[in-house]
């Protein structure tokens, strides 16, 4: 748990008025920690994402708000598709959907993994993103085979920005397939980027770029001048796989 003596703001759980701090005031170590406390209400989460801030905390911690520097993003027209992913995408034995099984995707993302026995997707987080989904601001993309959910991801969308939260795979390449189809749909809707928050080797292999926070915030601000495409979303693109 973060040391409560650190010089960062604490927000009361009932405080829906005090704005989150300027992201540029975030701590260097731990990288991007900005504030503690507050709530996961729809208004607070929408405010946070529009300002480049997101919640991330463990089961025994208060809500922790972050805006790391640098920031990992994938331009939706620059997703790297490997040969193995291309082969998986070109198969004809799977189906893709948007917002068909949001809660199931979140539950799957929260399942323990061999290299990560715990999860930051707590019951409070599941409930909060469920509320965002019902408000039309959080979305999922699902990959199905034989009517079985084999992979997917979920995140938040505001303006022309999509903020990826988590993904899962039950078969090889399934989460990457979800990412590829999502980026294709976002391109068709004239989105510019998918926010990945923190870089990982998995995301970097798919084309994620690490931007200075200031550059990311400028790009984010431009995206928020566009209207939000509220859900539920449906897939409305032509087959793009041979472009």
Short mmCIF file of C-alpha atoms in Angstrom, two decimals:
data_model
loop_
_atom_site.label_atom_id
_atom_site.label_comp_id
_atom_site.label_asym_id
_atom_site.label_seq_id
_atom_site.Cartn_x
_atom_site.Cartn_y
_atom_site.Cartn_z
CA UNK A 1 0.00 0.00 0.00
CA UNK A 2 1.21 3.50 -0.76
CA UNK A 3 2.71 5.41 2.16
CA UNK A 4 -0.01 7.86 3.36
CA UNK A 5 2.69 10.44 4.09
CA UNK A 6 3.50 10.93 0.43
CA UNK A 7 2.79 14.53 -0.72
CA UNK A 8 -0.18 13.69 -2.91
CA UNK A 9 -3.86 14.59 -2.43
CA UNK A 10 -6.29 12.32 -0.63
CA UNK A 11 -9.92 12.55 -1.74
CA UNK A 12 -12.86 11.75 0.50
CA UNK A 13 -15.01 8.89 -0.79
CA UNK A 14 -18.04 11.19 -0.87
CA UNK A 15 -16.20 14.05 -2.61
CA UNK A 16 -17.50 14.37 -6.18
CA UNK A 17 -16.59 18.05 -6.52
CA UNK A 18 -12.84 18.40 -5.97
CA UNK A 19 -11.15 17.86 -9.35
CA UNK A 20 -8.32 15.40 -9.72
CA UNK A 21 -4.90 17.08 -9.79
CA UNK A 22 -3.13 18.16 -12.97
CA UNK A 23 -1.55 15.02 -14.47
CA UNK A 24 1.74 16.90 -14.83
CA UNK A 25 1.94 16.98 -11.02
CA UNK A 26 2.10 13.16 -10.82
CA UNK A 27 4.95 11.55 -8.92
CA UNK A 28 8.11 10.34 -10.60
CA UNK A 29 8.33 7.33 -8.28
CA UNK A 30 6.06 5.45 -8.27
CA UNK A 31 5.71 6.59 -11.85
CA UNK A 32 2.49 8.52 -12.37
CA UNK A 33 0.82 8.25 -8.98
CA UNK A 34 -1.40 11.31 -8.76
CA UNK A 35 -4.05 11.00 -6.04
CA UNK A 36 -5.57 8.59 -3.54
CA UNK A 37 -9.19 7.97 -2.61
CA UNK A 38 -12.40 9.34 -4.05
CA UNK A 39 -14.94 7.12 -5.75
CA UNK A 40 -15.47 5.12 -8.93
CA UNK A 41 -18.65 6.96 -9.89
CA UNK A 42 -19.47 7.49 -13.56
CA UNK A 43 -18.76 11.22 -13.28
CA UNK A 44 -15.41 10.71 -11.53
CA UNK A 45 -14.25 8.08 -14.02
CA UNK A 46 -15.32 10.16 -17.02
CA UNK A 47 -13.49 13.18 -15.62
CA UNK A 48 -10.39 11.08 -15.02
CA UNK A 49 -10.19 9.48 -18.47
CA UNK A 50 -10.77 12.78 -20.26
CA UNK A 51 -7.76 14.17 -18.37
CA UNK A 52 -5.50 11.17 -19.04
CA UNK A 53 -5.91 9.63 -15.58
CA UNK A 54 -7.00 6.10 -14.68
CA UNK A 55 -7.57 4.07 -11.48
CA UNK A 56 -5.34 1.09 -10.68
CA UNK A 57 -5.03 -0.47 -7.26
CA UNK A 58 -4.97 -3.79 -5.43
CA UNK A 59 -7.67 -5.47 -3.31
CA UNK A 60 -6.28 -4.13 0.00
CA UNK A 61 -5.55 -0.59 -1.18
CA UNK A 62 -7.59 2.60 -1.49
CA UNK A 63 -8.34 3.84 -5.00
CA UNK A 64 -5.08 5.01 -6.59
CA UNK A 65 -5.16 7.40 -9.57
CA UNK A 66 -2.35 7.37 -12.16
CA UNK A 67 -1.03 9.29 -15.13
CA UNK A 68 2.35 7.73 -16.01
CA UNK A 69 5.13 9.26 -18.08
CA UNK A 70 5.73 8.01 -20.74
CA UNK A 71 2.34 6.75 -21.94
CA UNK A 72 1.90 3.72 -24.21
CA UNK A 73 -0.47 4.18 -27.16
CA UNK A 74 -1.17 2.31 -30.38
CA UNK A 75 -2.12 4.49 -33.37
CA UNK A 76 -5.09 2.58 -34.79
CA UNK A 77 -3.59 2.63 -38.30
CA UNK A 78 -0.20 1.34 -37.14
CA UNK A 79 -1.07 -1.90 -35.36
CA UNK A 80 1.60 -4.50 -36.10
CA UNK A 81 0.13 -7.77 -37.34
CA UNK A 82 2.60 -10.66 -37.26
CA UNK A 83 2.48 -13.61 -39.65
CA UNK A 84 0.99 -15.89 -37.01
CA UNK A 85 -1.66 -13.30 -36.15
CA UNK A 86 -2.42 -12.79 -39.84
CA UNK A 87 -2.99 -16.53 -40.23
CA UNK A 88 -5.29 -16.55 -37.19
CA UNK A 89 -7.25 -13.56 -38.50
CA UNK A 90 -7.70 -15.14 -41.93
CA UNK A 91 -9.33 -18.28 -40.56
CA UNK A 92 -13.04 -18.60 -41.24
CA UNK A 93 -14.00 -20.50 -38.08
CA UNK A 94 -14.49 -17.64 -35.62
CA UNK A 95 -16.89 -14.75 -35.04
CA UNK A 96 -16.39 -11.21 -33.72
CA UNK A 97 -18.82 -9.08 -31.74
CA UNK A 98 -18.93 -5.77 -29.92
CA UNK A 99 -20.68 -5.25 -26.56
CA UNK A 100 -22.30 -8.66 -26.72
CA UNK A 101 -20.80 -10.03 -23.48
CA UNK A 102 -19.24 -7.11 -21.59
CA UNK A 103 -19.56 -8.52 -18.08
CA UNK A 104 -18.29 -11.93 -19.19
CA UNK A 105 -15.22 -10.32 -20.77
CA UNK A 106 -14.49 -8.37 -17.58
CA UNK A 107 -14.82 -11.55 -15.50
CA UNK A 108 -12.47 -13.39 -17.86
CA UNK A 109 -9.92 -10.56 -17.65
CA UNK A 110 -10.07 -10.80 -13.84
CA UNK A 111 -9.26 -14.52 -13.74
CA UNK A 112 -5.86 -15.43 -12.20
CA UNK A 113 -3.04 -16.06 -14.69
CA UNK A 114 0.06 -18.26 -14.32
CA UNK A 115 2.35 -15.23 -14.00
CA UNK A 116 -0.19 -13.13 -12.09
CA UNK A 117 -2.15 -15.07 -9.45
CA UNK A 118 -3.90 -11.94 -8.13
CA UNK A 119 -5.94 -9.32 -9.94
CA UNK A 120 -6.46 -5.57 -9.80
CA UNK A 121 -9.96 -6.03 -11.27
CA UNK A 122 -11.74 -6.08 -7.93
CA UNK A 123 -15.48 -6.45 -7.39
CA UNK A 124 -15.69 -2.65 -7.01
CA UNK A 125 -13.90 -2.19 -10.33
CA UNK A 126 -16.18 -4.70 -12.06
CA UNK A 127 -19.24 -2.86 -10.75
CA UNK A 128 -17.84 0.54 -11.76
CA UNK A 129 -17.07 -0.47 -15.34
CA UNK A 130 -20.42 -2.23 -15.54
CA UNK A 131 -22.05 1.13 -14.75
CA UNK A 132 -19.92 2.80 -17.42
CA UNK A 133 -20.97 0.15 -19.90
CA UNK A 134 -24.65 0.67 -19.16
CA UNK A 135 -24.05 4.41 -19.61
CA UNK A 136 -22.66 3.69 -23.09
CA UNK A 137 -19.05 4.63 -22.24
CA UNK A 138 -17.36 1.25 -21.70
CA UNK A 139 -17.18 -1.42 -24.38
CA UNK A 140 -16.00 -4.93 -25.07
CA UNK A 141 -14.94 -6.82 -28.16
CA UNK A 142 -15.34 -10.57 -28.20
CA UNK A 143 -13.84 -13.42 -30.24
CA UNK A 144 -15.94 -16.59 -30.43
CA UNK A 145 -15.31 -20.08 -31.78
CA UNK A 146 -18.03 -22.75 -31.75
CA UNK A 147 -20.15 -20.39 -29.61
CA UNK A 148 -17.39 -20.31 -26.98
CA UNK A 149 -15.75 -17.06 -25.92
CA UNK A 150 -12.03 -17.53 -26.58
CA UNK A 151 -10.69 -13.99 -26.20
CA UNK A 152 -11.50 -10.33 -25.89
CA UNK A 153 -10.78 -7.00 -24.29
CA UNK A 154 -12.64 -4.12 -22.70
CA UNK A 155 -12.07 -0.43 -22.19
CA UNK A 156 -13.56 3.05 -22.08
CA UNK A 157 -14.30 5.33 -25.02
CA UNK A 158 -14.70 9.11 -24.85
CA UNK A 159 -14.49 11.50 -27.77
CA UNK A 160 -12.31 9.81 -30.39
CA UNK A 161 -10.11 7.99 -27.86
CA UNK A 162 -10.33 4.38 -26.69
CA UNK A 163 -8.70 3.53 -23.37
CA UNK A 164 -7.87 -0.16 -23.20
CA UNK A 165 -8.21 -1.70 -19.75
CA UNK A 166 -7.54 -5.43 -19.97
CA UNK A 167 -7.59 -8.39 -22.36
CA UNK A 168 -7.63 -12.16 -22.15
CA UNK A 169 -7.00 -15.23 -24.30
CA UNK A 170 -8.19 -18.80 -23.99
CA UNK A 171 -6.62 -19.79 -27.29
CA UNK A 172 -3.39 -18.57 -28.96
CA UNK A 173 -3.64 -15.09 -30.50
CA UNK A 174 -7.27 -14.59 -29.40
CA UNK A 175 -6.65 -11.32 -27.51
CA UNK A 176 -4.51 -10.04 -30.39
CA UNK A 177 -7.34 -10.87 -32.80
CA UNK A 178 -9.67 -8.78 -30.64
CA UNK A 179 -7.17 -5.92 -30.72
CA UNK A 180 -6.86 -6.12 -34.51
CA UNK A 181 -10.62 -6.09 -35.09
CA UNK A 182 -11.09 -3.26 -32.61
CA UNK A 183 -8.43 -1.12 -34.31
CA UNK A 184 -10.03 -1.78 -37.69
CA UNK A 185 -13.39 -0.60 -36.37
CA UNK A 186 -11.86 2.42 -34.66
CA UNK A 187 -10.13 3.39 -37.93
CA UNK A 188 -13.49 3.29 -39.70
CA UNK A 189 -14.90 5.60 -37.03
CA UNK A 190 -11.92 7.97 -37.42
CA UNK A 191 -10.41 7.34 -34.01
CA UNK A 192 -6.70 8.07 -33.85
CA UNK A 193 -5.33 5.95 -31.03
CA UNK A 194 -5.87 3.25 -28.48
CA UNK A 195 -4.45 4.14 -25.07
CA UNK A 196 -2.55 1.21 -23.55
CA UNK A 197 -1.55 3.10 -20.38
CA UNK A 198 1.65 1.22 -19.47
CA UNK A 199 4.02 -0.45 -21.98
CA UNK A 200 4.46 -4.22 -21.91
CA UNK A 201 6.45 -6.46 -24.23
CA UNK A 202 3.14 -7.84 -25.54
CA UNK A 203 1.85 -4.36 -26.45
CA UNK A 204 5.17 -3.16 -27.82
CA UNK A 205 5.22 -6.18 -30.14
CA UNK A 206 1.89 -5.00 -31.52
CA UNK A 207 3.09 -1.51 -32.31
CA UNK A 208 2.62 0.41 -29.09
CA UNK A 209 4.61 3.65 -28.89
CA UNK A 210 5.77 5.34 -25.71
CA UNK A 211 4.90 9.05 -25.77
CA UNK A 212 5.96 11.73 -23.30
CA UNK A 213 2.99 12.45 -21.06
CA UNK A 214 2.73 16.03 -22.30
CA UNK A 215 2.48 14.87 -25.92
CA UNK A 216 -0.10 12.27 -24.98
CA UNK A 217 -2.21 14.84 -23.12
CA UNK A 218 -2.19 17.17 -26.13
CA UNK A 219 -3.29 14.32 -28.40
CA UNK A 220 -5.96 13.34 -25.88
CA UNK A 221 -7.27 16.90 -25.62
CA UNK A 222 -7.69 17.03 -29.41
CA UNK A 223 -9.62 13.74 -29.35
CA UNK A 224 -12.02 15.11 -26.74
CA UNK A 225 -13.20 17.86 -29.06
CA UNK A 226 -15.15 15.19 -30.95
CA UNK A 227 -18.50 13.77 -29.89
CA UNK A 228 -18.52 10.52 -27.93
CA UNK A 229 -19.91 7.49 -29.78
CA UNK A 230 -22.07 5.99 -27.04
CA UNK A 231 -22.94 2.32 -26.90
CA UNK A 232 -24.04 -0.25 -27.34
CA UNK A 233 -21.61 -0.66 -30.23
CA UNK A 234 -22.06 -3.00 -33.18
CA UNK A 235 -19.47 -4.06 -35.73
CA UNK A 236 -20.19 -2.21 -38.97
CA UNK A 237 -17.02 -2.60 -41.04
CA UNK A 238 -16.44 -4.51 -44.23
CA UNK A 239 -13.90 -7.32 -44.19
CA UNK A 240 -10.59 -5.47 -43.86
CA UNK A 241 -8.26 -8.47 -43.45
CA UNK A 242 -6.77 -8.34 -46.94
CA UNK A 243 -6.13 -4.60 -47.05
#
